[in-house]
Amino acid sequence: DVQLVESGGGLVQPGGSLRLSCAASRFTFSSYAMNWVRQAPGKGLEWVSAISGTGGSTYFADSLKGRFTISRDNSKNTLYLQMNSLRVEDTAIYYCARNSGDSGSGFDYWGQGTLVTVSS
Amino acid sequence: SYDLTQPPSMSVSPGQTASITCSGYKLGEKYVRWYQQKPGQSPALVIFHDTKRPSGIPERFSGSNSGDTATLTISGTQALDEADYYCQAWDSNTVVFGGGTKLTVL
C-alpha cells in the first residue's frame, strides 16, 4: 500500500529554520501532486503548500508565502518543506498528503505527521 | 480569501442520520471533499468530487453540493463514526479547509 513517512520535525527557537521531509513509496511519486497540511494542537486542518508532480508548479497559503518553500526530488521519491523565520504560531503537526488525481480529487493518502514545536 | 464554515459540533444517536454542512460562497460551483479524523490519527478521505466515495468507505457515507452548501450525510450512524469531519475545496489555486465539525455519537 502507499506509504508516506514524514521526518525532520523537532524543537526550534523562534526565528529559526527547519526542513521537513516526506519519503514516499509504493506508488509512482512523480505522477502525483503533493501537499503539506498542518494542524496546530487542538485545532483544525490548515493547508500549507502544494507542488505538481514535476515540481514545476508550486502553491502556498497566502499567510505563509515568503517564509516556506516546497520542493521535491523525484529521483529520491521525497517531498520537502523548508521553513524559515519560524514563529510560535507555526507549532503544529505537519502532514504530507498525496493529491489523488484531477482537480476534483482529494488527498487520498496521508503520512503520520511530524511535530514541529517553535518555542524559546 | 475564501472561507468554508462548518458547525463546530453536533451529536447524533446511534442508527440515526447525521448531516454535516459546509457553507461557502457559490460552493456548488467547486468540488468538495470531506475528511474524517479520529483522535491521534491522520485525516482520511471519505468523499471526493462532491459525492464519490473512495474504495473502502462504507455506503452510509454520502455527499451533496449545491448553491452555497455542501453536506456530508452519514446514514445509520455508528459509534465508530465519532470523529472530526472537515470539508475542503480549492479556490484560486489554494486549498481551503472548513473549521471542522466534531461529531459525537451518543
PDB file of C-alpha atoms in Angstrom:
ATOM      1  CA  ASP A   1       0.000   0.000   0.000  1.00  0.00           C
ATOM      2  CA  VAL A   2       1.040   3.633  -0.469  1.00  0.00           C
ATOM      3  CA  GLN A   3       3.342   4.886   2.245  1.00  0.00           C
ATOM      4  CA  LEU A   4       4.229   8.436   3.249  1.00  0.00           C
ATOM      5  CA  VAL A   5       6.677   8.974   6.100  1.00  0.00           C
ATOM      6  CA  GLU A   6       7.462  12.454   7.387  1.00  0.00           C
ATOM      7  CA  SER A   7      10.596  13.371   9.287  1.00  0.00           C
ATOM      8  CA  GLY A   8      12.567  16.407  10.343  1.00  0.00           C
ATOM      9  CA  GLY A   9      10.287  17.835  12.995  1.00  0.00           C
ATOM     10  CA  GLY A  10      11.501  18.930  16.395  1.00  0.00           C
ATOM     11  CA  LEU A  11      12.014  21.845  18.727  1.00  0.00           C
ATOM     12  CA  VAL A  12      13.279  25.085  17.206  1.00  0.00           C
ATOM     13  CA  GLN A  13      13.596  28.606  18.550  1.00  0.00           C
ATOM     14  CA  PRO A  14      11.563  31.473  17.106  1.00  0.00           C
ATOM     15  CA  GLY A  15      13.309  32.832  14.045  1.00  0.00           C
ATOM     16  CA  GLY A  16      14.935  29.501  13.318  1.00  0.00           C
ATOM     17  CA  SER A  17      14.678  27.193  10.334  1.00  0.00           C
ATOM     18  CA  LEU A  18      13.720  23.598   9.784  1.00  0.00           C
ATOM     19  CA  ARG A  19      13.423  21.303   6.773  1.00  0.00           C
ATOM     20  CA  LEU A  20      10.799  18.611   6.752  1.00  0.00           C
ATOM     21  CA  SER A  21      10.966  15.557   4.514  1.00  0.00           C
ATOM     22  CA  CYS A  22       8.325  13.147   3.339  1.00  0.00           C
ATOM     23  CA  ALA A  23       9.539   9.833   1.952  1.00  0.00           C
ATOM     24  CA  ALA A  24       7.080   8.253  -0.445  1.00  0.00           C
ATOM     25  CA  SER A  25       6.927   4.643  -1.523  1.00  0.00           C
ATOM     26  CA  ARG A  26       4.790   2.071  -3.327  1.00  0.00           C
ATOM     27  CA  PHE A  27       3.490   4.422  -5.993  1.00  0.00           C
ATOM     28  CA  THR A  28       4.874   6.388  -8.931  1.00  0.00           C
ATOM     29  CA  PHE A  29       5.794   9.504  -6.980  1.00  0.00           C
ATOM     30  CA  SER A  30       6.398  11.772  -9.965  1.00  0.00           C
ATOM     31  CA  SER A  31       2.853  11.213 -11.230  1.00  0.00           C
ATOM     32  CA  TYR A  32       1.184  12.889  -8.268  1.00  0.00           C
ATOM     33  CA  ALA A  33       0.928  16.380  -6.897  1.00  0.00           C
ATOM     34  CA  MET A  34       1.790  16.512  -3.220  1.00  0.00           C
ATOM     35  CA  ASN A  35       0.776  18.722  -0.336  1.00  0.00           C
ATOM     36  CA  TRP A  36       1.742  19.810   3.148  1.00  0.00           C
ATOM     37  CA  VAL A  37      -1.068  20.279   5.655  1.00  0.00           C
ATOM     38  CA  ARG A  38      -0.578  21.290   9.272  1.00  0.00           C
ATOM     39  CA  GLN A  39      -2.622  21.058  12.441  1.00  0.00           C
ATOM     40  CA  ALA A  40      -1.886  23.159  15.500  1.00  0.00           C
ATOM     41  CA  PRO A  41      -2.534  21.445  18.855  1.00  0.00           C
ATOM     42  CA  GLY A  42      -6.265  21.067  19.380  1.00  0.00           C
ATOM     43  CA  LYS A  43      -7.049  22.974  16.177  1.00  0.00           C
ATOM     44  CA  GLY A  44      -8.288  22.209  12.683  1.00  0.00           C
ATOM     45  CA  LEU A  45      -6.508  21.397   9.466  1.00  0.00           C
ATOM     46  CA  GLU A  46      -4.642  24.151   7.643  1.00  0.00           C
ATOM     47  CA  TRP A  47      -3.297  23.678   4.142  1.00  0.00           C
ATOM     48  CA  VAL A  48       0.278  24.882   3.770  1.00  0.00           C
ATOM     49  CA  SER A  49       1.507  24.223   0.254  1.00  0.00           C
ATOM     50  CA  ALA A  50       1.232  22.079  -2.853  1.00  0.00           C
ATOM     51  CA  ILE A  51       3.589  21.081  -5.650  1.00  0.00           C
ATOM     52  CA  SER A  52       2.882  19.493  -9.012  1.00  0.00           C
ATOM     53  CA  GLY A  53       4.226  16.097  -9.989  1.00  0.00           C
ATOM     54  CA  THR A  54       7.102  17.562 -11.972  1.00  0.00           C
ATOM     55  CA  GLY A  55       7.820  20.210  -9.372  1.00  0.00           C
ATOM     56  CA  GLY A  56       7.276  22.928 -11.936  1.00  0.00           C
ATOM     57  CA  SER A  57       4.296  24.479 -10.171  1.00  0.00           C
ATOM     58  CA  THR A  58       4.018  25.382  -6.522  1.00  0.00           C
ATOM     59  CA  TYR A  59       1.235  26.908  -4.459  1.00  0.00           C
ATOM     60  CA  PHE A  60       1.182  28.378  -0.977  1.00  0.00           C
ATOM     61  CA  ALA A  61      -1.261  29.576   1.594  1.00  0.00           C
ATOM     62  CA  ASP A  62      -1.243  33.360   1.438  1.00  0.00           C
ATOM     63  CA  SER A  63      -0.259  33.655   5.086  1.00  0.00           C
ATOM     64  CA  LEU A  64       2.922  31.626   4.542  1.00  0.00           C
ATOM     65  CA  LYS A  65       4.302  32.994   1.308  1.00  0.00           C
ATOM     66  CA  GLY A  66       7.888  34.059   1.574  1.00  0.00           C
ATOM     67  CA  ARG A  67       8.747  32.005   4.654  1.00  0.00           C
ATOM     68  CA  PHE A  68       8.135  28.455   3.461  1.00  0.00           C
ATOM     69  CA  THR A  69       9.393  26.703   0.327  1.00  0.00           C
ATOM     70  CA  ILE A  70       8.121  23.419  -1.058  1.00  0.00           C
ATOM     71  CA  SER A  71      10.214  21.192  -3.302  1.00  0.00           C
ATOM     72  CA  ARG A  72      10.542  17.589  -4.351  1.00  0.00           C
ATOM     73  CA  ASP A  73      13.218  15.208  -5.600  1.00  0.00           C
ATOM     74  CA  ASN A  74      11.525  12.667  -7.817  1.00  0.00           C
ATOM     75  CA  SER A  75      14.728  10.630  -8.090  1.00  0.00           C
ATOM     76  CA  LYS A  76      14.558  10.124  -4.323  1.00  0.00           C
ATOM     77  CA  ASN A  77      10.758   9.933  -4.051  1.00  0.00           C
ATOM     78  CA  THR A  78      10.906  12.653  -1.432  1.00  0.00           C
ATOM     79  CA  LEU A  79       8.923  15.804  -0.733  1.00  0.00           C
ATOM     80  CA  TYR A  80      10.389  18.686   1.258  1.00  0.00           C
ATOM     81  CA  LEU A  81       9.209  21.726   3.164  1.00  0.00           C
ATOM     82  CA  GLN A  82      11.800  24.343   4.029  1.00  0.00           C
ATOM     83  CA  MET A  83      10.531  26.540   6.830  1.00  0.00           C
ATOM     84  CA  ASN A  84      12.317  29.785   7.672  1.00  0.00           C
ATOM     85  CA  SER A  85      11.697  32.585  10.161  1.00  0.00           C
ATOM     86  CA  LEU A  86       9.624  30.241  12.265  1.00  0.00           C
ATOM     87  CA  ARG A  87       7.103  31.673  14.698  1.00  0.00           C
ATOM     88  CA  VAL A  88       5.447  30.268  17.785  1.00  0.00           C
ATOM     89  CA  GLU A  89       2.204  30.022  15.808  1.00  0.00           C
ATOM     90  CA  ASP A  90       3.884  27.612  13.349  1.00  0.00           C
ATOM     91  CA  THR A  91       3.822  24.968  16.084  1.00  0.00           C
ATOM     92  CA  ALA A  92       1.832  22.083  14.651  1.00  0.00           C
ATOM     93  CA  ILE A  93       1.840  18.568  13.339  1.00  0.00           C
ATOM     94  CA  TYR A  94       2.859  18.727   9.691  1.00  0.00           C
ATOM     95  CA  TYR A  95       1.377  16.112   7.377  1.00  0.00           C
ATOM     96  CA  CYS A  96       2.293  15.346   3.813  1.00  0.00           C
ATOM     97  CA  ALA A  97      -0.596  14.197   1.658  1.00  0.00           C
ATOM     98  CA  ARG A  98      -0.973  12.887  -1.875  1.00  0.00           C
ATOM     99  CA  ASN A  99      -3.386  14.545  -4.269  1.00  0.00           C
ATOM    100  CA  SER A 100      -5.158  11.584  -5.783  1.00  0.00           C
ATOM    101  CA  GLY A 101      -5.796  12.944  -9.245  1.00  0.00           C
ATOM    102  CA  ASP A 102      -7.705  15.623 -11.042  1.00  0.00           C
ATOM    103  CA  SER A 103      -8.996  18.908  -9.743  1.00  0.00           C
ATOM    104  CA  GLY A 104     -11.961  17.289  -8.040  1.00  0.00           C
ATOM    105  CA  SER A 105      -9.971  14.652  -6.268  1.00  0.00           C
ATOM    106  CA  GLY A 106      -8.912  14.793  -2.675  1.00  0.00           C
ATOM    107  CA  PHE A 107      -5.903  13.899  -0.599  1.00  0.00           C
ATOM    108  CA  ASP A 108      -6.163  10.123  -0.637  1.00  0.00           C
ATOM    109  CA  TYR A 109      -3.088   9.215   1.402  1.00  0.00           C
ATOM    110  CA  TRP A 110      -1.595  10.998   4.394  1.00  0.00           C
ATOM    111  CA  GLY A 111       1.539  10.446   6.396  1.00  0.00           C
ATOM    112  CA  GLN A 112       1.523  10.061  10.161  1.00  0.00           C
ATOM    113  CA  GLY A 113       2.780  13.614  10.613  1.00  0.00           C
ATOM    114  CA  THR A 114       5.837  15.171  12.207  1.00  0.00           C
ATOM    115  CA  LEU A 115       5.603  17.573  15.137  1.00  0.00           C
ATOM    116  CA  VAL A 116       7.217  20.985  14.888  1.00  0.00           C
ATOM    117  CA  THR A 117       7.461  22.962  18.104  1.00  0.00           C
ATOM    118  CA  VAL A 118       8.585  26.570  17.953  1.00  0.00           C
ATOM    119  CA  SER A 119       9.499  27.798  21.398  1.00  0.00           C
ATOM    120  CA  SER A 120      12.249  29.598  23.258  1.00  0.00           C
TER     121      SER A 120
ATOM    122  CA  SER B   1      -9.711  34.811   0.952  1.00  0.00           C
ATOM    123  CA  TYR B   2     -12.305  32.094   0.615  1.00  0.00           C
ATOM    124  CA  ASP B   3     -13.952  30.744   3.747  1.00  0.00           C
ATOM    125  CA  LEU B   4     -15.726  27.472   4.465  1.00  0.00           C
ATOM    126  CA  THR B   5     -17.991  27.411   7.502  1.00  0.00           C
ATOM    127  CA  GLN B   6     -18.944  24.296   9.443  1.00  0.00           C
ATOM    128  CA  PRO B   7     -20.829  23.904  12.724  1.00  0.00           C
ATOM    129  CA  PRO B   8     -18.238  23.280  15.460  1.00  0.00           C
ATOM    130  CA  SER B   9     -20.079  20.306  16.857  1.00  0.00           C
ATOM    131  CA  MET B  10     -23.107  18.121  16.568  1.00  0.00           C
ATOM    132  CA  SER B  11     -24.436  14.981  18.136  1.00  0.00           C
ATOM    133  CA  VAL B  12     -26.438  12.075  16.807  1.00  0.00           C
ATOM    134  CA  SER B  13     -27.914   8.920  18.274  1.00  0.00           C
ATOM    135  CA  PRO B  14     -26.658   5.561  17.033  1.00  0.00           C
ATOM    136  CA  GLY B  15     -28.601   4.417  13.999  1.00  0.00           C
ATOM    137  CA  GLN B  16     -29.788   7.913  13.138  1.00  0.00           C
ATOM    138  CA  THR B  17     -28.693  10.155  10.272  1.00  0.00           C
ATOM    139  CA  ALA B  18     -26.061  12.831  10.738  1.00  0.00           C
ATOM    140  CA  SER B  19     -25.901  15.719   8.270  1.00  0.00           C
ATOM    141  CA  ILE B  20     -22.837  17.926   8.494  1.00  0.00           C
ATOM    142  CA  THR B  21     -22.952  21.135   6.496  1.00  0.00           C
ATOM    143  CA  CYS B  22     -20.210  23.201   4.911  1.00  0.00           C
ATOM    144  CA  SER B  23     -21.029  26.674   3.620  1.00  0.00           C
ATOM    145  CA  GLY B  24     -19.151  28.928   1.243  1.00  0.00           C
ATOM    146  CA  TYR B  25     -19.863  31.478  -1.454  1.00  0.00           C
ATOM    147  CA  LYS B  26     -21.038  29.640  -4.598  1.00  0.00           C
ATOM    148  CA  LEU B  27     -19.595  26.440  -3.139  1.00  0.00           C
ATOM    149  CA  GLY B  28     -21.761  24.455  -5.528  1.00  0.00           C
ATOM    150  CA  GLU B  29     -19.515  25.626  -8.356  1.00  0.00           C
ATOM    151  CA  LYS B  30     -16.499  23.965  -6.759  1.00  0.00           C
ATOM    152  CA  TYR B  31     -15.670  20.366  -5.958  1.00  0.00           C
ATOM    153  CA  VAL B  32     -15.900  19.499  -2.263  1.00  0.00           C
ATOM    154  CA  ARG B  33     -14.055  16.772  -0.390  1.00  0.00           C
ATOM    155  CA  TRP B  34     -14.673  15.524   3.132  1.00  0.00           C
ATOM    156  CA  TYR B  35     -12.179  14.077   5.602  1.00  0.00           C
ATOM    157  CA  GLN B  36     -12.667  12.128   8.792  1.00  0.00           C
ATOM    158  CA  GLN B  37     -10.121  12.429  11.586  1.00  0.00           C
ATOM    159  CA  LYS B  38     -10.228  10.329  14.713  1.00  0.00           C
ATOM    160  CA  PRO B  39      -8.199  11.264  17.818  1.00  0.00           C
ATOM    161  CA  GLY B  40      -4.499  10.641  17.368  1.00  0.00           C
ATOM    162  CA  GLN B  41      -4.882   9.670  13.710  1.00  0.00           C
ATOM    163  CA  SER B  42      -4.193  11.300  10.367  1.00  0.00           C
ATOM    164  CA  PRO B  43      -7.176  12.508   8.355  1.00  0.00           C
ATOM    165  CA  ALA B  44      -8.834  10.093   5.947  1.00  0.00           C
ATOM    166  CA  LEU B  45     -10.689  10.991   2.752  1.00  0.00           C
ATOM    167  CA  VAL B  46     -14.332   9.898   2.866  1.00  0.00           C
ATOM    168  CA  ILE B  47     -15.885  11.896  -0.013  1.00  0.00           C
ATOM    169  CA  PHE B  48     -14.394  13.491  -3.155  1.00  0.00           C
ATOM    170  CA  HIS B  49     -15.899  15.063  -6.273  1.00  0.00           C
ATOM    171  CA  ASP B  50     -18.798  16.156  -4.031  1.00  0.00           C
ATOM    172  CA  THR B  51     -20.431  12.740  -3.976  1.00  0.00           C
ATOM    173  CA  LYS B  52     -17.909   9.953  -4.611  1.00  0.00           C
ATOM    174  CA  ARG B  53     -16.613   7.529  -2.018  1.00  0.00           C
ATOM    175  CA  PRO B  54     -13.047   6.179  -2.099  1.00  0.00           C
ATOM    176  CA  SER B  55     -12.772   2.422  -2.036  1.00  0.00           C
ATOM    177  CA  GLY B  56     -13.233   1.066   1.454  1.00  0.00           C
ATOM    178  CA  ILE B  57     -15.521   3.859   2.638  1.00  0.00           C
ATOM    179  CA  PRO B  58     -18.908   2.473   3.741  1.00  0.00           C
ATOM    180  CA  GLU B  59     -22.001   3.264   1.695  1.00  0.00           C
ATOM    181  CA  ARG B  60     -23.554   5.020   4.684  1.00  0.00           C
ATOM    182  CA  PHE B  61     -21.310   7.998   3.834  1.00  0.00           C
ATOM    183  CA  SER B  62     -22.689  10.240   1.099  1.00  0.00           C
ATOM    184  CA  GLY B  63     -22.230  13.803  -0.076  1.00  0.00           C
ATOM    185  CA  SER B  64     -24.060  16.550  -1.897  1.00  0.00           C
ATOM    186  CA  ASN B  65     -23.207  20.067  -3.021  1.00  0.00           C
ATOM    187  CA  SER B  66     -25.451  22.794  -4.347  1.00  0.00           C
ATOM    188  CA  GLY B  67     -25.755  26.539  -4.088  1.00  0.00           C
ATOM    189  CA  ASP B  68     -23.705  27.709  -1.141  1.00  0.00           C
ATOM    190  CA  THR B  69     -23.833  24.494   0.872  1.00  0.00           C
ATOM    191  CA  ALA B  70     -22.247  21.078   0.760  1.00  0.00           C
ATOM    192  CA  THR B  71     -23.475  18.315   3.036  1.00  0.00           C
ATOM    193  CA  LEU B  72     -21.901  15.142   4.337  1.00  0.00           C
ATOM    194  CA  THR B  73     -24.556  12.648   5.332  1.00  0.00           C
ATOM    195  CA  ILE B  74     -23.911   9.612   7.471  1.00  0.00           C
ATOM    196  CA  SER B  75     -26.844   7.228   7.439  1.00  0.00           C
ATOM    197  CA  GLY B  76     -27.267   4.705  10.230  1.00  0.00           C
ATOM    198  CA  THR B  77     -24.501   6.370  12.222  1.00  0.00           C
ATOM    199  CA  GLN B  78     -22.336   4.026  14.226  1.00  0.00           C
ATOM    200  CA  ALA B  79     -20.235   4.647  17.310  1.00  0.00           C
ATOM    201  CA  LEU B  80     -17.084   4.274  15.232  1.00  0.00           C
ATOM    202  CA  ASP B  81     -18.148   7.275  13.138  1.00  0.00           C
ATOM    203  CA  GLU B  82     -17.468   9.552  16.084  1.00  0.00           C
ATOM    204  CA  ALA B  83     -14.733  11.860  14.788  1.00  0.00           C
ATOM    205  CA  ASP B  84     -13.899  15.313  13.478  1.00  0.00           C
ATOM    206  CA  TYR B  85     -15.037  15.978   9.926  1.00  0.00           C
ATOM    207  CA  TYR B  86     -13.540  18.595   7.622  1.00  0.00           C
ATOM    208  CA  CYS B  87     -14.752  19.859   4.277  1.00  0.00           C
ATOM    209  CA  GLN B  88     -12.251  21.070   1.707  1.00  0.00           C
ATOM    210  CA  ALA B  89     -12.310  22.926  -1.597  1.00  0.00           C
ATOM    211  CA  TRP B  90      -9.930  24.650  -3.980  1.00  0.00           C
ATOM    212  CA  ASP B  91     -10.167  28.391  -4.623  1.00  0.00           C
ATOM    213  CA  SER B  92      -7.782  30.497  -6.670  1.00  0.00           C
ATOM    214  CA  ASN B  93      -5.009  27.880  -6.595  1.00  0.00           C
ATOM    215  CA  THR B  94      -5.221  27.469  -2.856  1.00  0.00           C
ATOM    216  CA  VAL B  95      -6.748  24.742  -0.753  1.00  0.00           C
ATOM    217  CA  VAL B  96      -9.284  25.744   1.861  1.00  0.00           C
ATOM    218  CA  PHE B  97     -10.445  23.620   4.782  1.00  0.00           C
ATOM    219  CA  GLY B  98     -13.521  24.216   6.835  1.00  0.00           C
ATOM    220  CA  GLY B  99     -13.024  24.652  10.554  1.00  0.00           C
ATOM    221  CA  GLY B 100     -14.164  21.120  11.272  1.00  0.00           C
ATOM    222  CA  THR B 101     -17.179  19.556  12.959  1.00  0.00           C
ATOM    223  CA  LYS B 102     -16.843  17.312  15.977  1.00  0.00           C
ATOM    224  CA  LEU B 103     -19.438  14.564  15.624  1.00  0.00           C
ATOM    225  CA  THR B 104     -20.472  12.870  18.841  1.00  0.00           C
ATOM    226  CA  VAL B 105     -22.452   9.642  18.703  1.00  0.00           C
ATOM    227  CA  LEU B 106     -24.457   9.139  21.870  1.00  0.00           C
TER     228      LEU B 106
END
